[in-house]
Amino acid sequence: MDLSITVNGIKFPNPFLLGSGPPGTNARVIAKSFDAGWGGAVAKTVSLESSKVVNVVPRYGKLRSRNNGEVIGFENIELISDRPIEVWLEEFRQIKKDYPDHVLIASIMEEYDKGRWQELTRVVQDTGVDAFELNFSCPHGMTERKMGSEMGEHSDLTEEVTGWVTEVAKIPVWAKMTPNITNIKEPASAAVRGGANGISAINTILSVIGVNLDTLRPMPTVEGYTVPGGYSSQAVKPIALRMVSQLALSLPKETSISGIGGIETAHDVIEFMLLGASTVQICTGVMLKGVKMVDELQEGLAKFMTEKGFNSVQEIVGKSLPYFSTHMELVSRMKEAKRHKAGEASRDNEWAQKDITEKTAELTSN
Ligand SMILES: Cc1cc2nc3c(=O)[nH]c(=O)nc-3n(C[C@H](O)[C@H](O)[C@H](O)COP(=O)(O)O)c2cc1C
């Protein structure tokens, strides 16, 4: 089945992209993923001076299900790419030469300096990449140099820096949002005012994954100490879905959305698309399950389309958005449906300590 979709004038063979991070950390791993069936990749974020990027070990931490040990949450304190820009430029060229029909998106980040941002944009653009993703969202480490989410948390900076890039970019520009903000619509519309063609959401959520009760040290522990890091994987999906739907309901129709956060299955992909994403990105899922996970994504999306009668991936995008409402309207809909008694029969007064778990189950929809 044809799973292709055209976004900002770029034809994606399918909507599945590697998210910026370890899955796109060099040309070898990107090529392997393209061979495995991924439609595109957002490479690991690059900057002009990799020597300033020094990573720590360990830099990941997992939250596991109490029942079966499955990883449901993941924290990282990893920085952007520590590989020299010259190496990346060569690899971007090579990937586009070997895989002209796959979509290669360069994620870029720089300090608050117009000359540096524009230089980075120019040199990367010259390699033939298909689009840019501006990393305004890495929530740790880079912020100490006023980079990443330091920009995405301030809409005036988001607009200004996006404008610097779009002034020289001849290819589409997506801006990647941080969720560590009260109202995601503000930096997203600032990026659109700066000329962004698309919004990627979300980057990771600031977190502390746990504390070791033997050593009393918070994790991940580096020489006895830690810093709060970025939270990803299954547990963040509801927050990402909420933010993607808010963006889709508020941004201009022509602004594309790339949905990110906790995606592991075709089911997750379809949810993001129904709420307005035209592509999706997967980072932690690939780190935990490997690139072959794309087989299930392709099969699952094709099966869903056949079962529901969708003729193209584009038709799915935003299909569930009309069903967001307000609380007042939900109450009046229940009244119209003569179901208001259901609301009254579960008033707070009737909760009793002994049946709290039953009451919870009674009021749960899935
Ligand atoms: C180890 C790790 C490294 C990451 N590095 C980057 C990065 O360099 N640039 C970036 O924009 N996002 C980076 N991210 C964020 C992911 O691209 C993604 O936005 C986030 O993890 C949520 O998606 P997921 O649940 O599929 O991982 C990184 C995430 C992880 C887990």
Short mmCIF file of N, CA, C and O in Angstrom, two decimals, residues 47-54 79-81 109-112 116 140-148 150-151:
data_model
loop_
_atom_site.label_atom_id
_atom_site.label_comp_id
_atom_site.label_asym_id
_atom_site.label_seq_id
_atom_site.Cartn_x
_atom_site.Cartn_y
_atom_site.Cartn_z
N SER A 47 26.08 21.45 15.63
CA SER A 47 26.42 22.87 15.86
C SER A 47 27.77 23.12 15.21
O SER A 47 28.41 22.19 14.70
N LEU A 48 28.24 24.35 15.22
CA LEU A 48 29.50 24.66 14.52
C LEU A 48 30.73 24.13 15.26
O LEU A 48 31.72 23.78 14.64
N GLU A 49 30.65 24.10 16.61
CA GLU A 49 31.86 23.73 17.37
C GLU A 49 31.63 22.52 18.25
O GLU A 49 31.21 22.65 19.41
N SER A 50 31.93 21.34 17.72
CA SER A 50 31.65 20.12 18.48
C SER A 50 32.58 19.95 19.68
O SER A 50 32.25 19.24 20.62
N SER A 51 33.71 20.64 19.65
CA SER A 51 34.66 20.45 20.77
C SER A 51 34.08 20.97 22.08
O SER A 51 34.51 20.58 23.16
N LYS A 52 33.05 21.83 21.98
CA LYS A 52 32.43 22.34 23.22
C LYS A 52 31.44 21.33 23.80
O LYS A 52 30.89 21.53 24.88
N VAL A 53 31.17 20.25 23.04
CA VAL A 53 30.17 19.27 23.47
C VAL A 53 30.86 18.08 24.12
O VAL A 53 31.54 17.30 23.45
N VAL A 54 30.72 17.95 25.44
CA VAL A 54 31.37 16.84 26.14
C VAL A 54 30.31 16.07 26.94
O VAL A 54 29.69 16.62 27.85
N LEU A 79 23.97 15.32 25.43
CA LEU A 79 24.02 16.61 24.72
C LEU A 79 23.76 16.39 23.23
O LEU A 79 23.44 15.29 22.80
N ILE A 80 23.96 17.45 22.44
CA ILE A 80 23.82 17.32 20.98
C ILE A 80 25.05 16.60 20.43
O ILE A 80 25.90 16.14 21.19
N SER A 81 25.19 16.50 19.12
CA SER A 81 26.28 15.70 18.54
C SER A 81 27.66 16.24 18.94
O SER A 81 27.90 17.45 18.90
N MET A 109 21.52 23.71 15.87
CA MET A 109 21.43 24.49 17.10
C MET A 109 22.69 25.34 17.21
O MET A 109 23.77 24.88 16.88
N GLU A 110 22.53 26.56 17.64
CA GLU A 110 23.70 27.42 17.84
C GLU A 110 23.47 28.37 19.01
O GLU A 110 22.40 28.40 19.59
N GLU A 111 24.51 29.11 19.33
CA GLU A 111 24.39 30.13 20.37
C GLU A 111 23.57 31.31 19.85
O GLU A 111 23.27 31.39 18.65
N TYR A 112 23.22 32.23 20.74
CA TYR A 112 22.38 33.37 20.34
C TYR A 112 23.23 34.38 19.56
O TYR A 112 23.75 35.34 20.12
N ARG A 116 26.36 33.14 13.46
CA ARG A 116 26.60 31.69 13.63
C ARG A 116 25.43 30.88 13.10
O ARG A 116 25.61 29.88 12.40
N HIS A 140 18.55 20.33 28.73
CA HIS A 140 19.63 20.20 29.73
C HIS A 140 20.97 20.40 29.06
O HIS A 140 21.11 20.21 27.85
N GLY A 141 21.96 20.75 29.84
CA GLY A 141 23.33 20.85 29.31
C GLY A 141 23.52 22.05 28.41
O GLY A 141 24.21 23.01 28.78
N MET A 142 22.89 22.04 27.23
CA MET A 142 23.09 23.12 26.27
C MET A 142 22.53 24.44 26.81
O MET A 142 22.95 25.52 26.39
N THR A 143 21.57 24.33 27.73
CA THR A 143 20.95 25.54 28.27
C THR A 143 21.99 26.38 29.03
O THR A 143 21.84 27.59 29.15
N GLU A 144 23.04 25.70 29.54
CA GLU A 144 24.07 26.45 30.26
C GLU A 144 24.82 27.39 29.31
O GLU A 144 25.50 28.32 29.74
N ARG A 145 24.73 27.11 28.00
CA ARG A 145 25.31 28.03 26.99
C ARG A 145 24.21 28.84 26.31
O ARG A 145 24.37 29.33 25.21
N LYS A 146 23.03 28.91 26.99
CA LYS A 146 21.87 29.67 26.47
C LYS A 146 21.39 29.13 25.12
O LYS A 146 20.94 29.89 24.25
N MET A 147 21.51 27.82 24.95
CA MET A 147 21.06 27.19 23.70
C MET A 147 19.86 26.29 24.00
O MET A 147 19.47 26.11 25.15
N GLY A 148 19.28 25.70 22.95
CA GLY A 148 18.20 24.73 23.13
C GLY A 148 16.97 25.35 23.76
O GLY A 148 16.48 26.38 23.30
N GLU A 150 16.49 27.09 26.22
CA GLU A 150 16.62 28.50 26.63
C GLU A 150 15.98 29.39 25.56
O GLU A 150 15.48 30.47 25.87
N MET A 151 16.03 28.95 24.30
CA MET A 151 15.40 29.73 23.23
C MET A 151 13.91 29.40 23.15
O MET A 151 13.07 30.30 23.07
#
